[in-house]
Amino acid sequence: MSGRKTRGAFIVIEGLDRSGKSTQVALLEERLKGEGIPVRVMKFPDRTTPIGKMIDSYLRSETEMDDRAIHLLFSANRWELSKSITDALDAGETVVCDRYAFSGIAFSAAKNKPGMSFEWCRAPDVALPAPDLTLFLAVTPEAQRARGGFGEERYEKADMQERVEHVFERIGVEMGDGSRWIAVDADGGKEEVAQELWRLVQPLAKGTDRPLARLWADLDERVRNSHLYI
Ligand code: T5A
């Protein structure tokens, strides 16, 4: 397609449970395809891989697991698929991803367990491909609970969701200048939210010439450089 840039854009949709992420990812995919833009949709956890199957069983409360172990599996699930993300971007596809490392930090740090500080929870995801844009779907607890299926899985409890939201807020603040992380009011109707998301995604729809960044690359570099002087 004319006007395409050197690589596809990496767009992540984040939010609390039942905030409408999957609905919006599907509408965004449809919109991008309608514009003739090649799209790759991804979702984390990806429950189809062997690691993903272990995560699925845990989320359905069919198995128990140490909190630190399940955290590392969620991250491993992203690393095992990270090459598919970069390959798709290099091939010029726009990658639209339903949840990513931010959920990994938020849901684990919200447990407030020994050894699970914010920094510890972030560490395994440092250097993953960084999204060009993360859209955080903000819903009120009332809207969240009114939506179909809430309460079926392990983390879908009001107090847990409230703690998760606080961690997401911290992540949003730390993401910096406001161009890479944008909170969107997602209490409205599906089409209304979709219009707003499209307004934000459209400037990236034809891809980008910016080199793909790595998540929290500054932290990674600082720590690796300090090791050179040990
Ligand atoms: N998790 C995830 C971790 O702990 N660590 C990690 O690293 C990762 C990646 C599963 C759990 O795993 C945790 C977080 C989660 O607790 P999941 O598979 O993404 O993650 O599961 P859910 O968050 O439950 O995702 P869902 O896909 O079920 O919810 P969505 O995608 O937010 O919501 P959606 O689009 O399916 O919509 C839910 C319902 O609401 C309706 C829909 O029709 C549907 O019935 N709806 C609306 N209704 C009214 N107005 C709107 N605007 C609506 N939008 C959707």
Short mmCIF file of C-alpha atoms and ligand atoms in Angstrom, two decimals:
data_model
loop_
_atom_site.label_atom_id
_atom_site.label_comp_id
_atom_site.label_asym_id
_atom_site.label_seq_id
_atom_site.Cartn_x
_atom_site.Cartn_y
_atom_site.Cartn_z
CA MET A 1 0.00 0.00 0.00
CA SER A 2 1.35 3.45 -0.86
CA GLY A 3 2.62 5.61 2.00
CA ARG A 4 3.56 2.60 4.16
CA LYS A 5 6.47 3.15 6.52
CA THR A 6 9.43 0.87 7.22
CA ARG A 7 7.64 -1.30 9.77
CA GLY A 8 4.19 -1.89 11.19
CA ALA A 9 3.12 -0.23 14.43
CA PHE A 10 2.78 -2.15 17.68
CA ILE A 11 -0.48 -1.26 19.44
CA VAL A 12 -1.43 -2.70 22.84
CA ILE A 13 -4.89 -2.56 24.41
CA GLU A 14 -4.77 -2.83 28.20
CA GLY A 15 -7.34 -2.59 30.96
CA LEU A 16 -9.04 -4.25 33.87
CA ASP A 17 -10.96 -7.47 33.41
CA ARG A 18 -14.11 -7.00 31.29
CA SER A 19 -13.12 -3.49 30.28
CA GLY A 20 -13.91 -4.47 26.69
CA LYS A 21 -10.40 -5.19 25.41
CA SER A 22 -11.27 -8.18 23.22
CA THR A 23 -14.32 -6.36 21.83
CA GLN A 24 -12.19 -3.34 20.94
CA VAL A 25 -9.34 -5.40 19.52
CA ALA A 26 -11.83 -7.10 17.16
CA LEU A 27 -13.35 -3.75 16.11
CA LEU A 28 -9.90 -2.26 15.56
CA GLU A 29 -8.84 -5.25 13.48
CA GLU A 30 -11.95 -4.85 11.34
CA ARG A 31 -11.32 -1.14 10.90
CA LEU A 32 -7.66 -1.59 9.95
CA LYS A 33 -8.51 -4.36 7.47
CA GLY A 34 -11.22 -2.13 6.02
CA GLU A 35 -8.51 0.47 5.37
CA GLY A 36 -6.41 -2.16 3.57
CA ILE A 37 -3.84 -2.39 6.36
CA PRO A 38 -2.33 -5.82 7.16
CA VAL A 39 -3.02 -6.69 10.79
CA ARG A 40 -1.77 -9.36 13.21
CA VAL A 41 -3.88 -9.79 16.33
CA MET A 42 -2.22 -11.26 19.42
CA LYS A 43 -3.45 -11.89 22.94
CA PHE A 44 -1.73 -12.47 26.27
CA PRO A 45 -1.92 -14.83 27.91
CA ASP A 46 -1.79 -16.88 24.71
CA ARG A 47 -3.44 -20.00 26.12
CA THR A 48 -2.57 -22.20 23.11
CA THR A 49 1.13 -22.85 23.85
CA PRO A 50 2.29 -25.41 26.47
CA ILE A 51 3.11 -22.52 28.83
CA GLY A 52 -0.23 -20.89 27.99
CA LYS A 53 -2.07 -24.11 28.87
CA MET A 54 -0.51 -24.05 32.35
CA ILE A 55 -1.60 -20.43 32.75
CA ASP A 56 -5.13 -21.24 31.58
CA SER A 57 -5.45 -24.05 34.10
CA TYR A 58 -4.27 -21.70 36.89
CA LEU A 59 -6.68 -18.91 35.89
CA ARG A 60 -9.61 -21.32 35.91
CA SER A 61 -8.52 -22.39 39.43
CA GLU A 62 -8.00 -25.96 38.20
CA THR A 63 -4.42 -25.92 39.48
CA GLU A 64 -2.60 -24.04 42.23
CA MET A 65 0.83 -22.52 41.75
CA ASP A 66 3.25 -20.35 43.68
CA ASP A 67 2.55 -16.65 42.91
CA ARG A 68 6.11 -16.05 41.78
CA ALA A 69 6.09 -19.10 39.52
CA ILE A 70 2.88 -18.09 37.72
CA HIS A 71 4.22 -14.56 37.31
CA LEU A 72 7.30 -15.89 35.54
CA LEU A 73 5.16 -18.12 33.32
CA PHE A 74 3.07 -15.13 32.17
CA SER A 75 6.34 -13.39 31.24
CA ALA A 76 7.76 -16.53 29.58
CA ASN A 77 4.57 -16.69 27.49
CA ARG A 78 5.38 -13.20 26.15
CA TRP A 79 9.03 -14.03 25.49
CA GLU A 80 8.18 -17.22 23.61
CA LEU A 81 6.01 -15.14 21.24
CA SER A 82 8.16 -12.01 21.08
CA LYS A 83 9.78 -13.07 17.83
CA SER A 84 6.35 -13.41 16.20
CA ILE A 85 5.74 -9.79 17.20
CA THR A 86 8.99 -8.48 15.72
CA ASP A 87 8.65 -10.64 12.59
CA ALA A 88 5.13 -9.32 11.97
CA LEU A 89 6.23 -5.71 12.49
CA ASP A 90 9.20 -6.16 10.16
CA ALA A 91 6.84 -7.63 7.55
CA GLY A 92 4.85 -4.39 7.70
CA GLU A 93 1.91 -5.74 9.69
CA THR A 94 0.25 -3.65 12.38
CA VAL A 95 0.28 -5.75 15.55
CA VAL A 96 -2.75 -5.25 17.79
CA CYS A 97 -2.23 -6.97 21.11
CA ASP A 98 -4.84 -7.73 23.80
CA ARG A 99 -2.92 -7.25 27.11
CA TYR A 100 0.88 -7.27 27.46
CA ALA A 101 3.62 -6.87 30.07
CA PHE A 102 1.67 -4.12 31.87
CA SER A 103 -0.99 -6.65 32.91
CA GLY A 104 1.83 -8.90 34.03
CA ILE A 105 3.10 -6.28 36.47
CA ALA A 106 -0.30 -4.99 37.57
CA PHE A 107 -1.93 -8.31 38.46
CA SER A 108 1.15 -9.71 40.20
CA ALA A 109 2.23 -6.60 42.13
CA ALA A 110 -1.40 -6.17 43.28
CA LYS A 111 -1.09 -9.44 45.20
CA ASN A 112 1.33 -7.67 47.54
CA LYS A 113 3.22 -10.87 48.38
CA PRO A 114 6.76 -11.13 49.78
CA GLY A 115 9.36 -10.90 47.03
CA MET A 116 6.83 -9.45 44.58
CA SER A 117 7.65 -5.75 44.56
CA PHE A 118 6.73 -3.63 41.56
CA GLU A 119 10.36 -3.75 40.42
CA TRP A 120 10.60 -7.54 40.78
CA CYS A 121 7.39 -7.98 38.81
CA ARG A 122 8.71 -5.70 36.04
CA ALA A 123 12.14 -7.32 35.76
CA PRO A 124 11.36 -10.39 33.61
CA ASP A 125 9.65 -8.22 30.97
CA VAL A 126 12.49 -5.69 30.65
CA ALA A 127 13.70 -5.58 27.00
CA LEU A 128 10.58 -7.09 25.41
CA PRO A 129 9.52 -5.26 22.22
CA ALA A 130 7.97 -1.96 23.35
CA PRO A 131 4.56 -0.95 22.02
CA ASP A 132 4.42 2.27 20.02
CA LEU A 133 1.10 3.00 21.70
CA THR A 134 -0.75 1.48 24.67
CA LEU A 135 -4.40 2.34 25.10
CA PHE A 136 -5.65 1.69 28.62
CA LEU A 137 -9.42 1.10 28.77
CA ALA A 138 -10.61 2.75 31.98
CA VAL A 139 -13.94 1.45 33.29
CA THR A 140 -15.75 2.20 36.53
CA PRO A 141 -16.35 -0.79 38.83
CA GLU A 142 -20.10 -0.45 38.15
CA ALA A 143 -19.67 -0.76 34.39
CA GLN A 144 -17.18 -3.60 34.84
CA ARG A 145 -19.50 -5.66 37.03
CA ALA A 146 -22.49 -5.05 34.73
CA ARG A 147 -20.66 -6.77 31.85
CA GLY A 148 -21.13 -10.41 30.95
CA GLY A 149 -19.07 -13.07 32.71
CA PHE A 150 -17.42 -10.93 35.41
CA GLY A 151 -16.39 -13.06 38.41
CA GLU A 152 -15.74 -16.30 36.54
CA GLU A 153 -11.92 -16.26 36.74
CA ARG A 154 -9.42 -16.07 39.57
CA TYR A 155 -8.69 -12.31 39.67
CA GLU A 156 -12.23 -11.06 39.01
CA LYS A 157 -12.96 -9.77 42.50
CA ALA A 158 -13.63 -6.10 43.35
CA ASP A 159 -10.78 -5.59 45.87
CA MET A 160 -8.22 -7.24 43.58
CA GLN A 161 -9.38 -5.14 40.60
CA GLU A 162 -9.02 -1.97 42.69
CA ARG A 163 -5.41 -2.81 43.62
CA VAL A 164 -4.67 -3.74 40.01
CA GLU A 165 -6.00 -0.37 38.87
CA HIS A 166 -3.61 1.44 41.24
CA VAL A 167 -0.63 -0.41 39.79
CA PHE A 168 -1.80 0.39 36.24
CA GLU A 169 -1.98 4.06 37.27
CA ARG A 170 1.63 3.95 38.42
CA ILE A 171 2.71 2.28 35.17
CA GLY A 172 0.88 4.98 33.17
CA VAL A 173 2.60 7.77 35.08
CA GLU A 174 6.01 6.13 34.68
CA MET A 175 5.52 5.64 30.94
CA GLY A 176 6.30 9.34 30.65
CA ASP A 177 5.31 11.89 28.06
CA GLY A 178 1.76 10.69 27.48
CA SER A 179 2.27 9.75 23.84
CA ARG A 180 2.94 6.05 24.40
CA TRP A 181 0.31 5.37 27.11
CA ILE A 182 -3.16 6.88 26.86
CA ALA A 183 -6.08 6.16 29.20
CA VAL A 184 -9.43 6.06 27.38
CA ASP A 185 -12.84 6.29 29.05
CA ALA A 186 -14.34 2.88 28.23
CA ASP A 187 -17.67 3.14 30.09
CA GLY A 188 -19.47 4.21 26.92
CA GLY A 189 -20.99 2.02 24.21
CA LYS A 190 -18.82 -0.28 22.08
CA GLU A 191 -19.01 1.93 18.96
CA GLU A 192 -18.33 5.10 20.91
CA VAL A 193 -15.17 3.62 22.47
CA ALA A 194 -14.13 2.20 19.08
CA GLN A 195 -14.36 5.67 17.48
CA GLU A 196 -12.08 7.13 20.14
CA LEU A 197 -9.56 4.31 19.77
CA TRP A 198 -9.52 4.75 16.01
CA ARG A 199 -8.84 8.48 16.42
CA LEU A 200 -5.77 7.59 18.50
CA VAL A 201 -4.55 4.70 16.34
CA GLN A 202 -5.06 6.30 12.93
CA PRO A 203 -1.77 8.30 12.92
CA LEU A 204 0.10 4.99 13.28
CA ALA A 205 -2.08 2.95 10.95
CA LYS A 206 0.34 3.11 8.02
CA GLY A 207 3.25 2.05 10.23
CA THR A 208 6.19 4.00 11.53
CA ASP A 209 9.82 4.74 10.65
CA ARG A 210 10.82 4.83 14.33
CA PRO A 211 13.15 1.99 15.34
CA LEU A 212 11.38 -0.53 17.56
CA ALA A 213 12.17 0.25 21.19
CA ARG A 214 12.58 -2.25 24.03
CA LEU A 215 10.53 -2.03 27.22
CA TRP A 216 12.29 -0.12 29.99
CA ALA A 217 15.50 -0.13 27.91
CA ASP A 218 16.98 2.66 30.05
CA LEU A 219 16.81 0.48 33.17
CA ASP A 220 18.30 -2.44 31.29
CA GLU A 221 21.22 -0.40 30.02
CA ARG A 222 21.97 1.11 33.42
CA VAL A 223 22.06 -2.30 35.11
CA ARG A 224 24.13 -3.94 32.37
CA ASN A 225 26.66 -1.08 32.35
CA SER A 226 27.04 -1.25 36.13
CA HIS A 227 27.95 -4.94 35.80
CA LEU A 228 30.95 -4.00 33.67
CA TYR A 229 32.56 -2.42 36.76
CA ILE A 230 32.09 -5.29 39.18
N1 T5A B 1 -3.06 -11.67 33.61
C1 T5A B 1 -2.82 -11.43 32.29
C2 T5A B 1 -1.99 -11.73 34.55
O1 T5A B 1 -2.20 -11.94 35.75
N2 T5A B 1 -0.71 -11.58 34.10
C3 T5A B 1 -0.43 -11.34 32.76
O2 T5A B 1 0.77 -11.20 32.41
C4 T5A B 1 -1.52 -11.27 31.84
C5 T5A B 1 -1.25 -11.03 30.36
C6 T5A B 1 -6.88 -13.33 31.98
C7 T5A B 1 -6.36 -12.91 33.31
O3 T5A B 1 -4.97 -12.99 33.33
C8 T5A B 1 -4.42 -11.91 34.08
C9 T5A B 1 -5.40 -10.79 33.84
C10 T5A B 1 -6.73 -11.50 33.73
O4 T5A B 1 -7.33 -11.58 35.02
P1 T5A B 1 -7.75 -12.36 29.78
O5 T5A B 1 -7.67 -13.68 29.10
O6 T5A B 1 -7.39 -11.17 28.95
O7 T5A B 1 -6.78 -12.34 31.03
O8 T5A B 1 -9.19 -12.26 30.45
P2 T5A B 1 -10.16 -11.02 30.72
O9 T5A B 1 -9.58 -9.75 31.16
O10 T5A B 1 -11.22 -11.56 31.59
O11 T5A B 1 -10.50 -10.62 29.33
P3 T5A B 1 -11.77 -10.77 28.70
O12 T5A B 1 -11.32 -11.06 27.33
O13 T5A B 1 -12.70 -11.74 29.31
O14 T5A B 1 -12.40 -9.31 28.93
P4 T5A B 1 -12.25 -8.08 28.00
O15 T5A B 1 -11.50 -8.45 26.79
O16 T5A B 1 -11.77 -6.88 28.70
O17 T5A B 1 -13.77 -7.76 27.69
P5 T5A B 1 -14.67 -8.25 26.45
O18 T5A B 1 -14.41 -7.43 25.28
O19 T5A B 1 -14.59 -9.72 26.31
O20 T5A B 1 -16.09 -7.83 27.02
C11 T5A B 1 -16.64 -8.44 28.17
C12 T5A B 1 -18.17 -8.34 28.10
O21 T5A B 1 -18.57 -6.97 28.08
C13 T5A B 1 -19.27 -6.65 26.90
C14 T5A B 1 -18.93 -7.74 25.90
O22 T5A B 1 -19.95 -7.93 24.96
C15 T5A B 1 -18.77 -8.96 26.82
O23 T5A B 1 -20.01 -9.50 27.15
N3 T5A B 1 -18.81 -5.32 26.48
C16 T5A B 1 -19.52 -4.20 26.64
N4 T5A B 1 -20.73 -3.97 27.15
C17 T5A B 1 -21.16 -2.67 27.16
N5 T5A B 1 -20.44 -1.63 26.70
C18 T5A B 1 -19.22 -1.82 26.17
N6 T5A B 1 -18.48 -0.78 25.74
C19 T5A B 1 -18.70 -3.15 26.15
N7 T5A B 1 -17.53 -3.69 25.72
C20 T5A B 1 -17.60 -5.01 25.95
#
